[in-house]
Coordinates of C-alpha atoms and ligand atoms in Angstrom, one line a residue:
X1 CA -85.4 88.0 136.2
X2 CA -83.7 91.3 135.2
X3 CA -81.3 92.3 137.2
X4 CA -81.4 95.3 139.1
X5 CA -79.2 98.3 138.9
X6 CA -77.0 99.8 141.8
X7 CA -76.0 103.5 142.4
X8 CA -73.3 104.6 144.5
X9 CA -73.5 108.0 145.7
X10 CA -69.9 109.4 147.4
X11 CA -67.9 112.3 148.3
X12 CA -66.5 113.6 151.1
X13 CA -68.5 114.1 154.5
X14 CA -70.9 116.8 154.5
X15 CA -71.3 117.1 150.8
X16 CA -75.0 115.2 151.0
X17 CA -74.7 111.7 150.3
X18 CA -77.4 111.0 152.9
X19 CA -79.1 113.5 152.1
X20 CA -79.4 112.4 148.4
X21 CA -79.7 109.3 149.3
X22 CA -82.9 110.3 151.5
X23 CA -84.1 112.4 148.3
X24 CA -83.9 109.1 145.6
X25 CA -85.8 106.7 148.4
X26 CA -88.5 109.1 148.9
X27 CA -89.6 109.3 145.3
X28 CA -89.7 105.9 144.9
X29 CA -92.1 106.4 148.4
X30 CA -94.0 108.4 146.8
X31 CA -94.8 106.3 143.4
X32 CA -95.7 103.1 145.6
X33 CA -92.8 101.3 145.7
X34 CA -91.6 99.4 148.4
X35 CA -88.3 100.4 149.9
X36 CA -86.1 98.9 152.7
X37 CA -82.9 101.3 154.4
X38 CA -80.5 99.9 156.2
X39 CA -77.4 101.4 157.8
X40 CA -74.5 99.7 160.2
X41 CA -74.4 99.8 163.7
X42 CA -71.2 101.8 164.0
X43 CA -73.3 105.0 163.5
X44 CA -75.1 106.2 166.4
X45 CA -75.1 109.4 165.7
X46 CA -78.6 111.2 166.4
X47 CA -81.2 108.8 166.2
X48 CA -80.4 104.7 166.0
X49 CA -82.9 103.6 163.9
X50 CA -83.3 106.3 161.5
X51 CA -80.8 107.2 158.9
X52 CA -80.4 111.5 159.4
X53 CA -78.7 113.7 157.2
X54 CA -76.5 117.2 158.7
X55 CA -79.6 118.6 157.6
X56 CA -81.8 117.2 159.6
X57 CA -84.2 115.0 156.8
X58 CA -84.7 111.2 158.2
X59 CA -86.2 107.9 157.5
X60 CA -86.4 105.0 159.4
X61 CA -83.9 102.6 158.9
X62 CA -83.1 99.2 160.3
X63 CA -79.4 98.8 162.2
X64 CA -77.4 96.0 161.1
X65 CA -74.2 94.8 162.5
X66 CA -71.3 95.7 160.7
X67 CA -69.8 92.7 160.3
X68 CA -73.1 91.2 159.5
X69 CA -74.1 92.4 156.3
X70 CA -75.6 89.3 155.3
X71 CA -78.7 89.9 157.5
X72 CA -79.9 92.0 154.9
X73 CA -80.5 89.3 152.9
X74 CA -82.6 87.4 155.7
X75 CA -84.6 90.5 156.5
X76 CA -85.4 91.5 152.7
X77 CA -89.0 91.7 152.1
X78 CA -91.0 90.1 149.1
X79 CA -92.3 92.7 147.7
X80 CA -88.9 95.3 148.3
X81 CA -87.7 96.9 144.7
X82 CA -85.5 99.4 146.1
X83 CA -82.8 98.7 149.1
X84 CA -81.2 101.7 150.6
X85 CA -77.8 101.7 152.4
X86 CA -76.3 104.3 154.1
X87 CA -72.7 104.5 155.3
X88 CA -71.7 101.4 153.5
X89 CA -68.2 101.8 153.7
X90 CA -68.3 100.8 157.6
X91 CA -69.7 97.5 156.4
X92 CA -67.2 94.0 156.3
X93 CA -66.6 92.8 152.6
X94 CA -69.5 90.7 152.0
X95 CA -71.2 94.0 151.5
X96 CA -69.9 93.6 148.2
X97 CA -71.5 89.8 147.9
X98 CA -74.9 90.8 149.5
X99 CA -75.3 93.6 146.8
X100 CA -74.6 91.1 144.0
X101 CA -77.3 89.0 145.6
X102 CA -80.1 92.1 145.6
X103 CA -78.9 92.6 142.2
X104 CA -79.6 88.8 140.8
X105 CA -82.5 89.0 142.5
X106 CA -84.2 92.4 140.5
X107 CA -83.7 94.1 143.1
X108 CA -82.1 98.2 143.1
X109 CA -79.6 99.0 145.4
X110 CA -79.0 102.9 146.4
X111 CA -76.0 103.0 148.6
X112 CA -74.3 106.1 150.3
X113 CA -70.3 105.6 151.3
X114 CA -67.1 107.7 151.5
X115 CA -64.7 106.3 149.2
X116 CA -62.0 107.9 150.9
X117 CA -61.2 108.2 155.2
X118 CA -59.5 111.7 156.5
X119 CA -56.0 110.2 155.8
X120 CA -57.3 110.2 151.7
X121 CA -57.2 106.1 151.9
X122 CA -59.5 103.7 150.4
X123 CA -62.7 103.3 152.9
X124 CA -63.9 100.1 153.5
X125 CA -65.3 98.1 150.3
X126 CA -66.2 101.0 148.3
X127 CA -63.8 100.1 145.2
X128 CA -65.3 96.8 144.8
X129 CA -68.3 98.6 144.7
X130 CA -67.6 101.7 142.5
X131 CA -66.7 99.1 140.4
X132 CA -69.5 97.0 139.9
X133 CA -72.2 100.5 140.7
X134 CA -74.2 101.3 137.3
X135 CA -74.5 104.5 138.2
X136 CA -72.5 106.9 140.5
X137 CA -73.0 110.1 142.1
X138 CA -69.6 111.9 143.2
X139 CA -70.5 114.9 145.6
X140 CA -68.7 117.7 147.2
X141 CA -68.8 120.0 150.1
X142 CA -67.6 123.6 150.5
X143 CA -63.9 123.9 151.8
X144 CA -64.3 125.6 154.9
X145 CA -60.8 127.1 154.7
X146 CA -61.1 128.7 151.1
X147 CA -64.5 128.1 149.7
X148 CA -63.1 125.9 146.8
X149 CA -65.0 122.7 146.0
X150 CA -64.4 120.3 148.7
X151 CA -63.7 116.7 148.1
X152 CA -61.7 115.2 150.7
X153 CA -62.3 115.4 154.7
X154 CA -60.0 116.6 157.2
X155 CA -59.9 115.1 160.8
X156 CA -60.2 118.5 163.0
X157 CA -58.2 117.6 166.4
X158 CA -54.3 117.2 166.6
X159 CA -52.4 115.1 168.4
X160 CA -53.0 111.2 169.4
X161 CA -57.0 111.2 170.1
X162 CA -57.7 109.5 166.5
X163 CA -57.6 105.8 166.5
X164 CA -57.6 103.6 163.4
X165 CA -60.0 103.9 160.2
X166 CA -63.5 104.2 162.2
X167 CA -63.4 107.2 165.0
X168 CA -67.3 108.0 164.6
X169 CA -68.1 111.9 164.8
X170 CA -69.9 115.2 163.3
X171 CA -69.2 118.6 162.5
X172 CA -67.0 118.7 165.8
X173 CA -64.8 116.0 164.8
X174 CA -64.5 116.4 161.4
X175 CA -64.4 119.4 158.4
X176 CA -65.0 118.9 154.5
X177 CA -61.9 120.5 152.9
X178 CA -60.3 120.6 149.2
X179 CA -57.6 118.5 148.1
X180 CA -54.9 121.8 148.2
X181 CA -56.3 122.5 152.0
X182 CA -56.0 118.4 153.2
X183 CA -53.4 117.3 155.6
X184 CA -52.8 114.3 157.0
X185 CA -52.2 115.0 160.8
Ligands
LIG1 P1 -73.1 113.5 154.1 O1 -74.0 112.3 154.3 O2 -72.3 113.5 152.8 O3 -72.1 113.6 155.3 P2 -75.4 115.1 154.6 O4 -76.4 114.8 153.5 O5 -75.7 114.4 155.9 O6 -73.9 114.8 154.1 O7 -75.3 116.7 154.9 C1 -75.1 117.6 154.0 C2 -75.3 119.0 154.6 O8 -74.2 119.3 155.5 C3 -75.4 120.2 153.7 O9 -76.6 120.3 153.1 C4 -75.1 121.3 154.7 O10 -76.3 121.7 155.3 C5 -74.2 120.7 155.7 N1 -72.8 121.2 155.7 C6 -72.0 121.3 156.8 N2 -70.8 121.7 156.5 C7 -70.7 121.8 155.2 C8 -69.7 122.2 154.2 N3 -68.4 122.5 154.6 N4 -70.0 122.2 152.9 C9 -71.2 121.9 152.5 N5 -72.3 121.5 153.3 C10 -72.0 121.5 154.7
LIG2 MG1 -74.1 110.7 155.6

């Protein structure tokens, strides 16, 4: 069987990974093909079983554990050509194993991630994956301080509220920024 291929779109937060993500799976809707999205369960922002972008596009998605990644490979249909993933980096490091597996098996992986968290350290998996991705799609935002290219994202709030790798939040939480603009706080 020919392997499939997988795609790793990143950047920082609100430079459109899920929204590109939403953009490649729905093309592949529309020529027939069957797709599968999954996402973890530490994001239950908006809507739990849909995966939505900042802009507001959706598509149902099913909610895994995060430290279960592995169930994707119980609940993969037949007939699926195309898995989706969004927010991969939350996932434990079999991630990286269950994508090999959809791989061997013909299967196309699209994933969405941030490589990076707001302290500009590695996030999760995603350098195993970037790695072994075929194809990758690096993003960026706006800066909202100086309106250069933004890759990196800042943590808004000072002071003690922020607590390990995963703190879960939006547009109040959190700012896309460029590299000069990024502070560790
Ligand atoms: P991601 O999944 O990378 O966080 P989304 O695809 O969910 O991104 O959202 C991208 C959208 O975020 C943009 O199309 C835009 O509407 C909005 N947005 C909010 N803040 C910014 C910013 N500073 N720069 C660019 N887009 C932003
Ligand atoms: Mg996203």
């Amino acid at each position: 069987m020919e392997r499939g291929s997988l795609t790793i779109i990143t950047g920082c937060m609100f430079s459109g990974k899920t929204t590109e993500l939403l953009r490649l799976l729905i093309r592949h809707i529309i020529a027939r093909q069957i797709i599968q999205l999954f996402k973890p369960n530490i994001d239950n922002r908006y809507d739990k079983d849909k995966v939505v972008s900042h802009n507001r596009t959706s598509l149902e998605a099913i909610v895994i554990p995060k430290d279960n990644p592995n169930m994707i490979l119980e609940l993969i249909g037949i007939n699926t050509t195309i898995v989706g993933i969004d927010e991969i980096q939350f996932f434990t490091p079999e991630i990286v194993q269950v994508c090999e597996t959809l791989l061997s098996k013909g299967v196309n992986v699209i994933a969405a991630g941030l490589k990076q968290d707001s302290d500009g350290r590695l996030f999760g998996s995603m350098d195993k994956l970037l790695i072994i991705s075929n194809f990758i799609t690096n993003l960026t935002a706006v800066c909202v301080i100086c309106g250069e290219e933004a890759t990196m994202t800042q943590w808004k709030l000072e002071g003690p509220l922020k607590t390990g790798q995963i703190v879960v939040g939006g547009s109040e939480d959190y700012d896309a920024v460029c590299h000069k603009h990024h502070k560790v706080i």
